[in-house]
Tab-separated table of C-alpha atoms and ligand atoms in Angstrom:
chain	number	residue	atom	x	y	z
A	1	MET	CA	47.000	-63.561	76.210
A	2	ASN	CA	44.736	-62.105	73.529
A	3	LEU	CA	46.837	-59.631	71.588
A	4	ASP	CA	43.875	-58.500	69.468
A	5	ASN	CA	42.058	-56.673	72.227
A	6	LEU	CA	45.070	-55.425	74.135
A	7	THR	CA	44.832	-51.740	75.082
A	8	ILE	CA	47.398	-49.558	76.813
A	9	ASP	CA	45.722	-49.967	80.184
A	10	ASN	CA	45.323	-53.715	80.139
A	11	ALA	CA	48.903	-54.249	78.931
A	12	ARG	CA	50.355	-51.880	81.508
A	13	THR	CA	48.205	-53.219	84.353
A	14	ALA	CA	49.055	-56.848	83.569
A	15	ILE	CA	52.765	-55.992	83.636
A	16	SER	CA	52.589	-53.991	86.840
A	17	GLN	CA	50.610	-56.759	88.572
A	18	GLY	CA	53.199	-59.319	87.505
A	19	LYS	CA	50.732	-61.267	85.316
A	20	MET	CA	53.194	-61.018	82.465
A	21	THR	CA	56.509	-59.336	81.809
A	22	ALA	CA	57.131	-56.602	79.292
A	23	THR	CA	59.792	-58.867	77.821
A	24	SER	CA	57.381	-61.765	77.245
A	25	LEU	CA	54.808	-59.367	75.804
A	26	ALA	CA	57.344	-57.985	73.318
A	27	ALA	CA	58.341	-61.553	72.419
A	28	ALA	CA	54.677	-62.475	71.848
A	29	PHE	CA	54.280	-59.511	69.508
A	30	TYR	CA	57.420	-60.405	67.579
A	31	ALA	CA	56.137	-63.971	67.179
A	32	ARG	CA	52.852	-62.574	65.908
A	33	ILE	CA	54.629	-60.243	63.478
A	34	GLU	CA	56.698	-63.183	62.275
A	35	SER	CA	53.609	-65.265	61.523
A	36	ASP	CA	51.062	-62.646	60.421
A	37	ASP	CA	52.870	-59.683	58.943
A	38	LYS	CA	54.034	-61.492	55.808
A	39	GLN	CA	50.476	-61.171	54.502
A	40	VAL	CA	49.863	-57.609	55.634
A	41	GLY	CA	53.283	-55.990	55.153
A	42	ALA	CA	52.856	-53.347	57.857
A	43	TYR	CA	56.453	-53.428	59.106
A	44	LEU	CA	59.565	-52.296	57.221
A	45	THR	CA	62.153	-52.702	59.990
A	46	LEU	CA	62.133	-54.389	63.399
A	47	SER	CA	64.064	-52.818	66.283
A	48	LYS	CA	64.340	-55.849	68.547
A	49	GLU	CA	67.449	-54.817	70.441
A	50	ARG	CA	66.012	-51.457	71.364
A	51	ALA	CA	62.621	-52.965	72.223
A	52	LEU	CA	64.001	-55.672	74.477
A	53	ALA	CA	66.263	-53.220	76.325
A	54	LYS	CA	63.255	-51.011	77.099
A	55	ALA	CA	61.117	-54.005	78.075
A	56	ALA	CA	63.809	-55.189	80.513
A	57	GLU	CA	63.926	-51.709	82.033
A	58	MET	CA	60.136	-51.783	82.549
A	59	ASP	CA	60.336	-55.268	84.075
A	60	THR	CA	62.880	-54.033	86.616
A	61	ILE	CA	60.538	-51.201	87.633
A	62	ALA	CA	57.577	-53.595	87.887
A	63	SER	CA	59.514	-56.186	89.898
A	64	ARG	CA	60.466	-53.516	92.444
A	65	GLY	CA	56.771	-52.733	92.803
A	66	ASP	CA	57.259	-49.168	91.538
A	67	PRO	CA	54.548	-47.579	89.369
A	68	LEU	CA	55.055	-47.905	85.626
A	69	PRO	CA	55.073	-44.763	83.458
A	70	PRO	CA	51.954	-44.154	81.281
A	71	LEU	CA	53.085	-46.396	78.410
A	72	GLY	CA	55.159	-48.766	80.563
A	73	GLY	CA	55.859	-51.923	78.550
A	74	VAL	CA	53.329	-51.134	75.802
A	75	PRO	CA	54.431	-52.448	72.360
A	76	VAL	CA	54.222	-49.687	69.745
A	77	GLY	CA	55.123	-49.076	66.110
A	78	ILE	CA	56.413	-45.864	64.534
A	79	LYS	CA	55.674	-44.710	60.988
A	80	ASP	CA	58.917	-44.781	59.059
A	81	VAL	CA	58.926	-41.021	58.477
A	82	MET	CA	60.005	-40.382	62.082
A	83	VAL	CA	63.723	-40.692	62.655
A	84	THR	CA	64.965	-43.226	65.193
A	85	ARG	CA	68.507	-43.226	66.494
A	86	GLY	CA	70.375	-46.329	65.344
A	87	VAL	CA	67.285	-47.774	63.632
A	88	ARG	CA	67.010	-47.521	59.843
A	89	THR	CA	64.491	-44.867	58.722
A	90	THR	CA	63.474	-44.960	55.067
A	91	ALA	CA	60.396	-42.702	54.661
A	92	GLY	CA	59.221	-45.533	52.393
A	93	SER	CA	61.819	-44.450	49.806
A	94	LYS	CA	64.744	-46.121	48.045
A	95	ILE	CA	66.678	-42.896	48.463
A	96	LEU	CA	66.826	-43.533	52.234
A	97	GLU	CA	66.969	-47.327	52.041
A	98	GLN	CA	70.213	-47.483	54.026
A	99	TYR	CA	69.738	-44.375	56.188
A	100	VAL	CA	70.382	-44.819	59.926
A	101	PRO	CA	69.652	-41.545	61.761
A	102	PRO	CA	71.877	-40.231	64.545
A	103	TYR	CA	68.975	-38.861	66.659
A	104	ASP	CA	65.359	-39.463	67.705
A	105	CYS	CA	62.221	-37.642	66.647
A	106	THR	CA	60.814	-35.808	69.705
A	107	ALA	CA	57.500	-37.705	69.599
A	108	VAL	CA	59.387	-41.017	69.516
A	109	ALA	CA	61.668	-39.963	72.365
A	110	ARG	CA	58.626	-38.951	74.426
A	111	MET	CA	56.901	-42.279	73.761
A	112	GLU	CA	59.988	-44.165	74.854
A	113	ALA	CA	60.548	-41.953	77.898
A	114	ALA	CA	56.961	-42.865	78.869
A	115	GLY	CA	57.911	-46.550	78.792
A	116	ALA	CA	56.811	-47.561	75.267
A	117	VAL	CA	58.535	-50.573	73.725
A	118	ILE	CA	59.283	-49.691	70.094
A	119	LEU	CA	58.795	-52.858	68.058
A	120	GLY	CA	59.749	-51.354	64.709
A	121	LYS	CA	59.054	-49.003	61.849
A	122	MET	CA	55.849	-48.972	59.854
A	123	ASN	CA	55.489	-49.089	56.104
A	124	CYS	CA	54.065	-45.979	54.399
A	125	ASP	CA	53.741	-44.217	51.080
A	126	GLU	CA	57.049	-42.756	49.909
A	127	PHE	CA	57.608	-39.497	51.838
A	128	ALA	CA	53.981	-39.846	53.023
A	129	MET	CA	52.671	-39.069	49.540
A	130	GLY	CA	49.644	-41.204	48.852
A	131	SER	CA	46.302	-42.531	50.058
A	132	SER	CA	46.754	-46.293	49.750
A	133	THR	CA	50.350	-47.155	50.796
A	134	GLU	CA	50.866	-48.493	47.263
A	135	ASN	CA	53.512	-45.778	46.803
A	136	SER	CA	55.856	-47.473	49.283
A	137	ALA	CA	59.107	-48.172	47.429
A	138	PHE	CA	59.342	-51.537	49.214
A	139	HIS	CA	55.975	-53.291	49.136
A	140	PRO	CA	52.335	-52.328	49.535
A	141	VAL	CA	50.399	-52.882	52.762
A	142	ARG	CA	47.214	-54.945	52.680
A	143	ASN	CA	44.116	-54.175	54.711
A	144	PRO	CA	43.808	-56.798	57.487
A	145	ARG	CA	40.019	-56.624	57.167
A	146	ASP	CA	40.205	-57.694	53.501
A	147	LEU	CA	43.597	-58.539	52.044
A	148	LYS	CA	42.520	-57.601	48.509
A	149	ARG	CA	41.995	-54.032	49.659
A	150	VAL	CA	44.287	-51.147	50.564
A	151	PRO	CA	44.658	-50.016	54.183
A	152	GLY	CA	44.507	-46.340	53.129
A	153	GLY	CA	47.512	-44.110	53.340
A	154	SER	CA	49.955	-42.757	53.784
A	155	SER	CA	50.084	-44.194	57.338
A	156	GLY	CA	48.775	-47.541	56.026
A	157	GLY	CA	51.305	-49.656	57.924
A	158	SER	CA	50.495	-47.836	61.189
A	159	ALA	CA	46.732	-48.402	60.777
A	160	ALA	CA	47.055	-51.995	59.550
A	161	ALA	CA	49.276	-53.054	62.467
A	162	VAL	CA	46.758	-51.790	65.030
A	163	ALA	CA	43.910	-53.500	63.143
A	164	ALA	CA	45.892	-56.748	62.815
A	165	GLY	CA	46.990	-56.759	66.458
A	166	THR	CA	50.695	-56.589	65.607
A	167	ALA	CA	51.106	-53.398	67.697
A	168	VAL	CA	48.986	-51.973	70.511
A	169	VAL	CA	49.333	-48.413	69.240
A	170	THR	CA	51.307	-46.701	66.509
A	171	LEU	CA	52.301	-43.187	65.512
A	172	GLY	CA	51.396	-41.858	62.093
A	173	SER	CA	51.619	-38.527	60.306
A	174	ASP	CA	48.884	-36.518	58.623
A	175	THR	CA	49.506	-33.860	55.965
A	176	GLY	CA	46.227	-34.202	54.067
A	177	GLY	CA	44.489	-37.052	55.851
A	178	SER	CA	47.137	-39.722	56.322
A	179	ILE	CA	46.197	-40.619	59.900
A	180	ARG	CA	42.407	-40.331	59.673
A	181	GLN	CA	41.812	-41.932	56.267
A	182	PRO	CA	43.784	-45.157	56.962
A	183	ALA	CA	42.196	-45.327	60.433
A	184	SER	CA	38.817	-45.215	58.724
A	185	PHE	CA	39.753	-47.897	56.155
A	186	CYS	CA	41.126	-50.270	58.804
A	187	GLY	CA	38.472	-49.739	61.480
A	188	VAL	CA	40.702	-48.123	64.118
A	189	VAL	CA	40.936	-44.724	65.835
A	190	GLY	CA	43.213	-42.071	64.294
A	191	LEU	CA	43.820	-38.640	65.830
A	192	MET	CA	45.384	-35.646	64.097
A	193	PRO	CA	46.154	-33.027	66.757
A	194	THR	CA	46.108	-29.251	66.173
A	195	TYR	CA	49.041	-27.953	64.105
A	196	GLY	CA	51.745	-27.117	66.659
A	197	ARG	CA	50.379	-29.388	69.405
A	198	VAL	CA	52.994	-32.086	68.770
A	199	SER	CA	56.589	-31.277	67.840
A	200	ARG	CA	57.628	-32.087	64.278
A	201	TYR	CA	61.295	-32.306	65.212
A	202	GLY	CA	62.629	-35.453	63.579
A	203	LEU	CA	59.624	-35.925	61.299
A	204	ILE	CA	61.004	-36.177	57.755
A	205	ALA	CA	59.339	-33.156	56.178
A	206	PHE	CA	56.777	-33.510	53.398
A	207	ALA	CA	54.914	-30.166	53.630
A	208	SER	CA	56.062	-28.364	56.759
A	209	SER	CA	53.008	-26.124	57.217
A	210	LEU	CA	50.680	-29.143	56.971
A	211	ASP	CA	52.553	-32.007	58.665
A	212	HIS	CA	51.179	-33.378	61.961
A	213	ILE	CA	52.138	-36.389	64.111
A	214	GLY	CA	49.423	-38.326	65.943
A	215	PRO	CA	48.366	-41.731	67.284
A	216	LEU	CA	46.492	-44.676	65.750
A	217	THR	CA	44.861	-46.844	68.408
A	218	LYS	CA	42.069	-49.325	69.098
A	219	THR	CA	40.212	-47.062	71.503
A	220	VAL	CA	39.614	-43.360	71.982
A	221	LYS	CA	41.041	-43.604	75.491
A	222	ASP	CA	44.322	-44.932	74.108
A	223	ALA	CA	44.480	-41.987	71.712
A	224	ALA	CA	43.952	-39.646	74.680
A	225	ILE	CA	46.751	-41.322	76.645
A	226	VAL	CA	49.219	-41.131	73.748
A	227	LEU	CA	48.379	-37.517	72.902
A	228	ARG	CA	49.094	-36.494	76.487
A	229	VAL	CA	52.518	-38.163	76.225
A	230	ILE	CA	53.619	-36.637	72.904
A	231	ALA	CA	52.013	-33.164	73.108
A	232	GLY	CA	53.575	-29.939	74.316
A	233	ARG	CA	56.199	-27.364	73.507
A	234	ASP	CA	59.546	-28.558	72.220
A	235	PRO	CA	62.409	-26.065	71.926
A	236	MET	CA	63.657	-28.013	68.879
A	237	ASP	CA	60.560	-27.078	66.820
A	238	SER	CA	59.783	-23.363	66.655
A	239	THR	CA	56.244	-24.104	65.401
A	240	SER	CA	55.423	-26.248	68.431
A	241	ALA	CA	53.016	-24.304	70.608
A	242	ASP	CA	53.456	-23.326	74.216
A	243	VAL	CA	49.884	-24.214	75.163
A	244	PRO	CA	49.050	-26.205	78.331
A	245	VAL	CA	48.347	-29.890	77.709
A	246	PRO	CA	45.170	-31.010	79.504
A	247	ASP	CA	44.641	-34.378	81.145
A	248	TYR	CA	42.776	-35.786	78.138
A	249	VAL	CA	41.770	-39.007	79.884
A	250	ALA	CA	40.065	-37.154	82.745
A	251	GLU	CA	38.277	-34.943	80.181
A	252	LEU	CA	36.845	-38.014	78.400
A	253	GLU	CA	34.336	-38.677	81.122
A	254	LYS	CA	32.704	-35.243	81.034
A	255	PRO	CA	29.138	-35.429	79.682
A	256	VAL	CA	28.494	-34.558	76.026
A	257	LYS	CA	24.963	-33.395	76.717
A	258	GLY	CA	24.483	-29.852	75.461
A	259	LEU	CA	27.493	-29.865	73.116
A	260	ARG	CA	26.650	-28.337	69.745
A	261	VAL	CA	27.628	-30.577	66.855
A	262	GLY	CA	27.799	-29.051	63.379
A	263	VAL	CA	26.865	-30.877	60.200
A	264	ALA	CA	28.266	-29.244	57.056
A	265	ARG	CA	26.275	-29.956	53.925
A	266	GLU	CA	29.422	-29.609	51.775
A	267	TYR	CA	30.570	-32.958	53.192
A	268	PHE	CA	27.481	-34.887	52.130
A	269	GLY	CA	27.364	-34.104	48.408
A	270	GLU	CA	28.221	-35.875	45.183
A	271	GLY	CA	30.654	-38.783	45.385
A	272	LEU	CA	29.660	-39.873	48.883
A	273	ASP	CA	28.941	-43.593	48.972
A	274	ALA	CA	25.390	-44.391	50.119
A	275	GLU	CA	26.435	-46.867	52.813
A	276	VAL	CA	28.980	-44.402	54.228
A	277	ARG	CA	26.337	-41.679	54.248
A	278	SER	CA	23.807	-43.747	56.152
A	279	ALA	CA	26.347	-44.933	58.751
A	280	VAL	CA	27.489	-41.346	59.368
A	281	GLU	CA	23.909	-40.087	59.563
A	282	ALA	CA	23.128	-42.823	62.088
A	283	ALA	CA	26.150	-41.738	64.159
A	284	ILE	CA	24.887	-38.145	64.124
A	285	GLN	CA	21.470	-39.370	65.296
A	286	GLN	CA	23.159	-41.235	68.058
A	287	LEU	CA	25.035	-38.128	69.243
A	288	ALA	CA	21.684	-36.347	69.221
A	289	SER	CA	20.192	-39.088	71.381
A	290	LEU	CA	23.058	-38.559	73.854
A	291	GLY	CA	21.913	-34.967	74.237
A	292	CYS	CA	24.050	-33.143	71.651
A	293	GLU	CA	22.413	-30.377	69.709
A	294	VAL	CA	22.792	-30.964	65.964
A	295	VAL	CA	23.275	-27.689	64.074
A	296	PRO	CA	23.557	-27.243	60.291
A	297	VAL	CA	26.679	-25.261	59.340
A	298	SER	CA	28.320	-24.289	56.077
A	299	LEU	CA	31.988	-24.380	55.049
A	300	PRO	CA	31.506	-22.670	51.698
A	301	HIS	CA	35.060	-22.911	50.323
A	302	THR	CA	35.318	-26.690	50.759
A	303	GLU	CA	35.187	-27.348	47.010
A	304	TYR	CA	38.566	-25.572	46.608
A	305	ALA	CA	40.331	-27.625	49.262
A	306	ILE	CA	41.824	-30.378	47.073
A	307	PRO	CA	43.376	-28.050	44.447
A	308	THR	CA	44.614	-25.718	47.201
A	309	TYR	CA	46.171	-28.622	49.069
A	310	TYR	CA	47.934	-29.978	45.991
A	311	VAL	CA	49.492	-26.581	45.219
A	312	VAL	CA	50.655	-25.859	48.790
A	313	ALA	CA	51.744	-29.429	49.588
A	314	THR	CA	53.695	-29.959	46.366
A	315	ALA	CA	55.340	-26.516	46.597
A	316	GLU	CA	56.581	-27.232	50.107
A	317	ALA	CA	57.548	-30.792	49.176
A	318	SER	CA	59.662	-29.603	46.257
A	319	ALA	CA	61.632	-27.373	48.629
A	320	ASN	CA	61.874	-29.956	51.430
A	321	LEU	CA	63.042	-32.750	49.146
A	322	ALA	CA	65.850	-30.636	47.675
A	323	ARG	CA	68.052	-31.837	50.535
A	324	PHE	CA	68.161	-35.369	49.099
A	325	ASP	CA	70.975	-34.737	46.673
A	326	GLY	CA	73.291	-37.701	47.111
A	327	VAL	CA	75.675	-35.601	49.199
A	328	ARG	CA	74.300	-35.595	52.726
A	329	TYR	CA	71.696	-38.331	52.943
A	330	GLY	CA	71.048	-41.679	51.466
A	331	HIS	CA	71.536	-42.995	47.981
A	332	ARG	CA	74.374	-41.725	45.754
A	333	SER	CA	74.460	-42.828	42.138
A	334	LYS	CA	77.456	-44.865	41.078
A	335	ARG	CA	77.026	-43.893	37.437
A	336	ALA	CA	77.792	-40.195	37.799
A	337	THR	CA	80.944	-38.727	36.270
A	338	ASN	CA	80.569	-35.140	37.518
A	339	LEU	CA	78.805	-33.201	40.269
A	340	SER	CA	75.597	-32.162	38.523
A	341	GLU	CA	75.184	-35.657	37.117
A	342	MET	CA	75.616	-37.005	40.643
A	343	TYR	CA	72.714	-34.855	41.907
A	344	ARG	CA	70.542	-35.729	38.956
A	345	LEU	CA	71.179	-39.458	38.847
A	346	SER	CA	70.979	-39.907	42.626
A	347	ARG	CA	67.551	-38.293	42.638
A	348	ASP	CA	66.440	-40.071	39.504
A	349	GLU	CA	67.393	-43.482	40.900
A	350	GLY	CA	66.241	-42.764	44.463
A	351	PHE	CA	62.796	-41.193	44.074
A	352	GLY	CA	59.698	-43.041	42.879
A	353	PRO	CA	57.195	-41.765	40.288
A	354	GLU	CA	54.705	-40.064	42.648
A	355	VAL	CA	57.482	-38.176	44.426
A	356	LYS	CA	58.917	-37.016	41.091
A	357	ARG	CA	55.463	-35.928	39.935
A	358	ARG	CA	55.068	-33.811	43.058
A	359	ILE	CA	58.515	-32.263	42.843
A	360	MET	CA	57.733	-31.212	39.278
A	361	LEU	CA	54.300	-29.816	40.189
A	362	GLY	CA	55.695	-27.955	43.186
A	363	THR	CA	58.689	-26.560	41.346
A	364	TYR	CA	56.375	-25.323	38.616
A	365	ALA	CA	53.990	-23.676	41.101
A	366	LEU	CA	56.898	-21.841	42.743
A	367	SER	CA	58.670	-20.757	39.571
A	368	ALA	CA	58.975	-17.091	38.538
A	369	GLY	CA	55.926	-16.036	36.562
A	370	TYR	CA	53.685	-18.704	38.075
A	371	TYR	CA	54.238	-18.076	41.785
A	372	ASP	CA	51.467	-15.454	42.060
A	373	ALA	CA	49.002	-17.393	39.954
A	374	TYR	CA	49.387	-20.649	41.861
A	375	TYR	CA	51.195	-20.543	45.183
A	376	LEU	CA	50.034	-17.106	46.301
A	377	LYS	CA	46.494	-17.771	45.142
A	378	ALA	CA	46.464	-21.086	46.987
A	379	GLN	CA	47.658	-19.390	50.185
A	380	ARG	CA	44.793	-16.914	49.886
A	381	VAL	CA	42.241	-19.678	49.435
A	382	ARG	CA	43.806	-21.461	52.387
A	383	SER	CA	42.985	-18.404	54.542
A	384	LEU	CA	39.390	-18.531	53.325
A	385	LEU	CA	39.156	-22.203	54.283
A	386	ALA	CA	40.497	-21.375	57.748
A	387	GLN	CA	37.937	-18.553	58.041
A	388	ASP	CA	35.153	-21.008	57.157
A	389	PHE	CA	36.112	-23.022	60.225
A	390	ASP	CA	36.417	-19.922	62.439
A	391	GLU	CA	32.902	-18.900	61.464
A	392	ALA	CA	31.472	-22.381	61.971
A	393	PHE	CA	33.126	-22.779	65.372
A	394	LYS	CA	31.340	-19.627	66.566
A	395	LYS	CA	28.130	-21.672	66.308
A	396	VAL	CA	29.257	-25.183	67.212
A	397	ASP	CA	31.739	-27.037	69.428
A	398	ALA	CA	32.644	-29.690	66.844
A	399	ILE	CA	31.858	-30.665	63.256
A	400	VAL	CA	31.058	-34.225	62.199
A	401	THR	CA	31.610	-35.564	58.681
A	402	PRO	CA	32.445	-38.818	56.949
A	403	THR	CA	36.224	-39.409	57.074
A	404	SER	CA	36.380	-40.657	53.507
A	405	PRO	CA	33.766	-40.761	50.714
A	406	THR	CA	34.128	-44.556	50.380
A	407	ALA	CA	35.272	-47.578	52.342
A	408	ALA	CA	38.627	-49.216	51.460
A	409	PHE	CA	39.146	-49.680	47.716
A	410	ARG	CA	40.961	-52.568	46.003
A	411	LEU	CA	44.709	-52.695	45.489
A	412	GLY	CA	45.457	-51.452	41.997
A	413	GLU	CA	42.074	-49.752	41.645
A	414	LYS	CA	43.331	-46.159	41.646
A	415	VAL	CA	47.083	-46.503	41.402
A	416	ASN	CA	47.231	-45.442	37.753
A	417	ASP	CA	44.845	-42.536	38.218
A	418	PRO	CA	46.483	-39.939	40.493
A	419	LEU	CA	43.501	-37.598	40.370
A	420	ALA	CA	41.102	-40.291	41.593
A	421	MET	CA	43.593	-41.123	44.348
A	422	TYR	CA	43.800	-37.437	45.372
A	423	LEU	CA	40.008	-37.347	45.847
A	424	ALA	CA	40.240	-39.965	48.613
A	425	ASP	CA	41.231	-37.031	50.872
A	426	ILE	CA	38.380	-34.739	49.976
A	427	TYR	CA	37.004	-34.634	53.550
A	428	THR	CA	40.314	-34.636	55.399
A	429	VAL	CA	42.550	-32.016	53.705
A	430	THR	CA	40.459	-29.076	54.933
A	431	ALA	CA	41.455	-29.650	58.568
A	432	ASP	CA	45.162	-29.825	57.647
A	433	LEU	CA	44.886	-26.584	55.683
A	434	ALA	CA	43.085	-24.853	58.582
A	435	GLY	CA	45.299	-26.402	61.268
A	436	VAL	CA	42.333	-27.678	63.301
A	437	PRO	CA	42.369	-31.093	65.011
A	438	GLY	CA	40.387	-34.102	63.778
A	439	ILE	CA	39.736	-37.668	64.787
A	440	SER	CA	38.403	-40.646	62.846
A	441	ILE	CA	36.564	-43.381	64.722
A	442	PRO	CA	34.783	-46.494	63.449
A	443	CYS	CA	31.029	-45.903	63.125
A	444	GLY	CA	29.775	-48.852	61.118
A	445	GLU	CA	30.430	-51.332	58.342
A	446	THR	CA	29.396	-51.799	54.746
A	447	GLN	CA	27.518	-54.926	53.682
A	448	GLU	CA	30.884	-56.375	52.702
A	449	LYS	CA	32.008	-55.846	56.323
A	450	LEU	CA	34.398	-53.015	55.499
A	451	PRO	CA	34.809	-50.409	58.242
A	452	ILE	CA	33.315	-46.928	57.892
A	453	GLY	CA	34.875	-43.927	59.661
A	454	LEU	CA	33.259	-40.926	61.326
A	455	GLN	CA	35.355	-37.758	61.419
A	456	ILE	CA	35.006	-35.220	64.233
A	457	LEU	CA	36.765	-31.856	63.802
A	458	GLY	CA	37.359	-29.368	66.605
A	459	ARG	CA	38.604	-25.878	67.422
A	460	HIS	CA	42.322	-25.146	67.552
A	461	PHE	CA	43.864	-26.844	70.605
A	462	ASP	CA	40.514	-28.317	71.636
A	463	GLU	CA	41.346	-31.993	71.155
A	464	ALA	CA	39.640	-32.628	74.507
A	465	THR	CA	36.161	-31.963	73.079
A	466	ILE	CA	36.559	-34.147	69.994
A	467	LEU	CA	38.009	-36.946	72.111
A	468	ARG	CA	35.068	-36.633	74.489
A	469	LEU	CA	32.519	-36.867	71.664
A	470	ALA	CA	34.414	-39.761	70.097
A	471	HIS	CA	34.528	-41.582	73.428
A	472	ALA	CA	30.791	-41.084	73.983
A	473	HIS	CA	30.062	-42.436	70.514
A	474	GLU	CA	32.367	-45.408	71.007
A	475	ARG	CA	30.783	-46.279	74.342
A	476	ALA	CA	27.249	-45.992	73.033
A	477	ARG	CA	28.122	-48.195	70.064
A	478	LEU	CA	29.748	-51.048	71.953
B	501	LIG	N1	46.948	-38.517	50.463
B	501	LIG	C1	47.456	-37.182	50.629
B	501	LIG	C2	48.648	-36.983	49.745
B	501	LIG	O1	48.910	-37.844	48.998
B	501	LIG	C3	47.796	-36.937	52.075
B	501	LIG	C4	49.050	-37.556	52.491
B	501	LIG	C5	49.374	-37.271	53.905
B	501	LIG	O2	48.531	-36.840	54.680
B	501	LIG	N2	50.631	-37.476	54.251
B	501	LIG	O3	49.314	-35.991	49.800
């Protein structure tokens, strides 16, 4: 059994045809994690009991000859910012090191209801703040394609496990690029759905108006299968949208001929690595040769996206992280002698430096006297960025860009320079701010054999079109 190339369909089919059991498949993955994950560091916690119970349930269905559900027996990993009942959930932070949630995140519950076998929880930057997974309070993740390099972040563990073959698919979260950028660095597929497409219930909040859950997979088809499972209205999240969920897999096969693909010059300027540029330009040529019409578009406010993101995201983070006070969740300082000291010391001991930096920035941006100058201004620019996309999508069906200005950088290269780290998301934050969906797919390699990612952005709730384009590109490339 070759775990490296295993997709949802070939795992599920092999189990339903009795060629292997879900239990033996889970055991094979755990053996692989045991031997290979020491180097990579993608997992924080294994959930063997829960996984084996689900696998046994799938084996019973298969042995009766009944059809398996869409993810029947498929081994998956969950980014450790999604709560899992009875399974430790840390958000990559010391403050939640011992936290065992009493309920499941909706996306996790839907994966499991569809038959997924949850192997464990994936390492990530603390509270999903970062672009390299070096901000994990536990240990960094290494890129399986080159162990001296980062896997991207913050869903670095989720991307690395798919690339290393220690999970078939994983869930990640994207607030400013954290699904697409690590997918690009590790050479896998990463899909950020439209804001509201997937419930955020049970996702530990970083910036509520920007947070999205989505899949990391080996193939575009697998991303389509997982999105169908996790998407749709959830009464537990008032921002989840009541919009019909199409059959994404059926939509994949529709021809791409005649689709209008936008190329925004703002995404090909200064700072873009030459090898990334030529791989992305070749991918655009290839879409043209498949019959797509390539149309120049402009997203004129793009240059303001990073500062806007870091005002909005830190402001919301400072409010969301106020709940970690040593009273209700997680770590409580043993040194405190009174109540306010207990709050202060618990937070001081529990949060890492990047999280503290963001709480300070966000608190400042929201404080009386500065609110209008920073937060309100940022919200106004955010509307302009969203309008840029509305205008562009009047002319085109999708927009293609590089996912990241460079391929994976080295561990330690940017960790002491937060501003350089923030620029790793220059092409991804715009979609989060506008709430439009985006996918990153592999489109080439550098001379050093590092993967390069192509990003395809779409209209609100039109994941079907970006998946279709991504699938066409993937098929033409292989
Ligand atoms: N790298 C960005 C940040 O540090 C995005 C993180 C994310 O999408 N969760 O905020």
